[in-house]
PDB file of C-alpha atoms in Angstrom:
ATOM      1  CA  UNK A  11     -58.701 -77.285  49.422  1.00 51.00           C
ATOM      2  CA  UNK A  12     -57.090 -79.809  51.782  1.00 57.00           C
ATOM      3  CA  UNK A  13     -53.905 -81.784  51.173  1.00 59.00           C
ATOM      4  CA  UNK A  14     -55.730 -84.990  50.221  1.00 65.00           C
ATOM      5  CA  UNK A  15     -57.788 -83.136  47.601  1.00 67.00           C
ATOM      6  CA  UNK A  16     -54.683 -81.506  46.161  1.00 61.00           C
ATOM      7  CA  UNK A  17     -52.891 -84.841  46.030  1.00 63.00           C
ATOM      8  CA  UNK A  18     -55.831 -86.483  44.271  1.00 66.00           C
ATOM      9  CA  UNK A  19     -56.079 -83.551  41.840  1.00 62.00           C
ATOM     10  CA  UNK A  20     -52.380 -83.708  41.035  1.00 62.00           C
ATOM     11  CA  UNK A  21     -52.265 -87.483  40.585  1.00 66.00           C
ATOM     12  CA  UNK A  22     -55.313 -87.481  38.328  1.00 63.00           C
ATOM     13  CA  UNK A  23     -53.824 -84.850  36.038  1.00 61.00           C
ATOM     14  CA  UNK A  24     -50.369 -86.453  36.162  1.00 60.00           C
ATOM     15  CA  UNK A  25     -51.835 -89.759  34.946  1.00 62.00           C
ATOM     16  CA  UNK A  26     -53.449 -88.049  31.985  1.00 55.00           C
ATOM     17  CA  UNK A  27     -50.589 -85.741  31.074  1.00 54.00           C
ATOM     18  CA  UNK A  28     -47.274 -86.134  29.318  1.00 57.00           C
ATOM     19  CA  UNK A  29     -46.049 -82.781  30.653  1.00 56.00           C
ATOM     20  CA  UNK A  30     -42.753 -82.752  32.548  1.00 63.00           C
ATOM     21  CA  UNK A  31     -43.211 -82.250  36.284  1.00 62.00           C
ATOM     22  CA  UNK A  32     -41.975 -78.637  36.243  1.00 65.00           C
ATOM     23  CA  UNK A  33     -44.414 -77.539  33.521  1.00 65.00           C
ATOM     24  CA  UNK A  34     -47.218 -79.492  35.160  1.00 63.00           C
ATOM     25  CA  UNK A  35     -46.546 -77.667  38.436  1.00 67.00           C
ATOM     26  CA  UNK A  36     -46.830 -74.272  36.725  1.00 68.00           C
ATOM     27  CA  UNK A  37     -49.981 -75.345  34.909  1.00 63.00           C
ATOM     28  CA  UNK A  38     -51.640 -76.675  38.057  1.00 64.00           C
ATOM     29  CA  UNK A  39     -50.841 -73.692  40.244  1.00 66.00           C
ATOM     30  CA  UNK A  40     -52.282 -71.068  37.904  1.00 70.00           C
ATOM     31  CA  UNK A  41     -55.242 -69.384  39.555  1.00 70.00           C
ATOM     32  CA  UNK A  42     -54.705 -70.942  42.982  1.00 68.00           C
ATOM     33  CA  UNK A  43     -54.353 -68.929  46.166  1.00 73.00           C
ATOM     34  CA  UNK A  44     -50.821 -68.658  47.570  1.00 74.00           C
ATOM     35  CA  UNK A  45     -51.442 -71.176  50.363  1.00 74.00           C
ATOM     36  CA  UNK A  46     -52.866 -73.666  47.870  1.00 72.00           C
ATOM     37  CA  UNK A  47     -49.906 -73.142  45.544  1.00 72.00           C
ATOM     38  CA  UNK A  48     -47.470 -73.852  48.339  1.00 76.00           C
ATOM     39  CA  UNK A  49     -49.389 -76.943  49.431  1.00 75.00           C
ATOM     40  CA  UNK A  50     -49.602 -78.280  45.876  1.00 72.00           C
ATOM     41  CA  UNK A  51     -45.890 -77.652  45.324  1.00 74.00           C
ATOM     42  CA  UNK A  52     -45.157 -79.557  48.552  1.00 76.00           C
ATOM     43  CA  UNK A  53     -47.301 -82.476  47.377  1.00 75.00           C
ATOM     44  CA  UNK A  54     -45.620 -82.467  43.963  1.00 74.00           C
ATOM     45  CA  UNK A  55     -42.163 -82.394  45.566  1.00 77.00           C
ATOM     46  CA  UNK A  56     -43.055 -85.323  47.824  1.00 78.00           C
ATOM     47  CA  UNK A  57     -44.546 -87.238  44.903  1.00 76.00           C
ATOM     48  CA  UNK A  58     -41.441 -86.575  42.806  1.00 75.00           C
ATOM     49  CA  UNK A  59     -39.159 -87.854  45.591  1.00 80.00           C
ATOM     50  CA  UNK A  60     -41.237 -91.030  45.852  1.00 79.00           C
ATOM     51  CA  UNK A  61     -41.015 -91.537  42.083  1.00 78.00           C
ATOM     52  CA  UNK A  62     -37.238 -91.154  42.194  1.00 81.00           C
ATOM     53  CA  UNK A  63     -37.010 -93.721  44.980  1.00 85.00           C
ATOM     54  CA  UNK A  64     -39.184 -96.170  43.038  1.00 84.00           C
ATOM     55  CA  UNK A  65     -37.077 -95.604  39.899  1.00 86.00           C
ATOM     56  CA  UNK A  66     -33.921 -96.285  41.873  1.00 89.00           C
ATOM     57  CA  UNK A  67     -35.384 -99.521  43.231  1.00 90.00           C
ATOM     58  CA  UNK A  68     -36.330-100.584  39.700  1.00 89.00           C
ATOM     59  CA  UNK A  69     -32.775-100.106  38.445  1.00 92.00           C
ATOM     60  CA  UNK A  70     -31.244-101.981  41.366  1.00 92.00           C
ATOM     61  CA  UNK A  71     -33.728-104.836  40.877  1.00 92.00           C
ATOM     62  CA  UNK A  72     -32.922-104.894  37.155  1.00 92.00           C
ATOM     63  CA  UNK A  73     -29.221-105.149  37.925  1.00 92.00           C
ATOM     64  CA  UNK A  74     -29.851-107.987  40.357  1.00 91.00           C
ATOM     65  CA  UNK A  75     -31.987-109.815  37.807  1.00 90.00           C
ATOM     66  CA  UNK A  76     -29.353-109.414  35.088  1.00 91.00           C
ATOM     67  CA  UNK A  77     -26.545-110.607  37.334  1.00 89.00           C
ATOM     68  CA  UNK A  78     -28.276-113.758  38.580  1.00 88.00           C
ATOM     69  CA  UNK A  79     -28.696-115.009  35.018  1.00 83.00           C
ATOM     70  CA  UNK A  80     -32.319-116.180  35.174  1.00 81.00           C
ATOM     71  CA  UNK A  81     -33.473-113.981  32.307  1.00 84.00           C
ATOM     72  CA  UNK A  82     -32.613-114.238  28.630  1.00 82.00           C
ATOM     73  CA  UNK A  83     -32.568-110.609  27.593  1.00 89.00           C
ATOM     74  CA  UNK A  84     -32.136-107.048  28.758  1.00 93.00           C
ATOM     75  CA  UNK A  85     -35.514-106.210  27.223  1.00 93.00           C
ATOM     76  CA  UNK A  86     -37.245-108.877  29.332  1.00 92.00           C
ATOM     77  CA  UNK A  87     -35.680-107.516  32.527  1.00 93.00           C
ATOM     78  CA  UNK A  88     -36.519-103.942  31.551  1.00 92.00           C
ATOM     79  CA  UNK A  89     -40.185-104.852  31.114  1.00 91.00           C
ATOM     80  CA  UNK A  90     -40.292-106.990  34.258  1.00 91.00           C
ATOM     81  CA  UNK A  91     -39.176-104.094  36.451  1.00 90.00           C
ATOM     82  CA  UNK A  92     -41.834-101.850  34.940  1.00 88.00           C
ATOM     83  CA  UNK A  93     -39.827 -99.824  32.440  1.00 86.00           C
ATOM     84  CA  UNK A  94     -40.938 -99.649  28.826  1.00 86.00           C
ATOM     85  CA  UNK A  95     -38.242 -97.783  26.899  1.00 90.00           C
ATOM     86  CA  UNK A  96     -35.234-100.064  26.449  1.00 91.00           C
ATOM     87  CA  UNK A  97     -32.974 -97.301  25.075  1.00 93.00           C
ATOM     88  CA  UNK A  98     -33.691 -94.981  27.971  1.00 92.00           C
ATOM     89  CA  UNK A  99     -33.295 -97.890  30.386  1.00 93.00           C
ATOM     90  CA  UNK A 100     -29.853 -98.721  28.958  1.00 94.00           C
ATOM     91  CA  UNK A 101     -28.740 -95.090  29.054  1.00 94.00           C
ATOM     92  CA  UNK A 102     -29.897 -94.531  32.651  1.00 93.00           C
ATOM     93  CA  UNK A 103     -28.471 -97.907  33.732  1.00 94.00           C
ATOM     94  CA  UNK A 104     -25.066 -96.923  32.334  1.00 95.00           C
ATOM     95  CA  UNK A 105     -25.253 -93.565  34.160  1.00 94.00           C
ATOM     96  CA  UNK A 106     -26.007 -95.304  37.473  1.00 93.00           C
ATOM     97  CA  UNK A 107     -23.691 -98.282  37.346  1.00 94.00           C
ATOM     98  CA  UNK A 108     -21.012 -97.471  34.761  1.00 95.00           C
ATOM     99  CA  UNK A 109     -21.974-100.519  32.690  1.00 93.00           C
ATOM    100  CA  UNK A 110     -24.569-101.206  30.052  1.00 94.00           C
ATOM    101  CA  UNK A 111     -27.221-103.722  31.084  1.00 94.00           C
ATOM    102  CA  UNK A 112     -25.930-106.168  28.484  1.00 92.00           C
ATOM    103  CA  UNK A 113     -22.564-106.159  30.269  1.00 92.00           C
ATOM    104  CA  UNK A 114     -24.276-107.412  33.445  1.00 89.00           C
ATOM    105  CA  UNK A 115     -26.364-110.034  31.674  1.00 84.00           C
ATOM    106  CA  UNK A 116     -25.198-113.510  32.638  1.00 79.00           C
ATOM    107  CA  UNK A 117     -25.952-116.361  30.283  1.00 68.00           C
ATOM    108  CA  UNK A 118     -28.539-118.916  31.356  1.00 62.00           C
ATOM    109  CA  UNK A 119     -26.927-121.862  33.087  1.00 58.00           C
TER     110      UNK A 119
END
């Protein structure tokens, strides 16, 4: 199985699964040869790093959007940057920036 096939296989299952990445990795590597396991783990690691980068960009864009004051609510900004869970968004935002999103929200001018 080549790298492209493994990547496709992983992404397809990841889209259809609610499993955390670690459990998904164990599930996917069962029954694979050692070389395939290592390749799939490499693909999953790379994919995970890309997801983290995208998440980070989303939070920085959300902060920018809140600070410029063009949007009326934290929920609107959360959805606009592609995040769906407002509670999780607020919690993670606070962890990153030391402020809740509502503290960055500027009123419309």
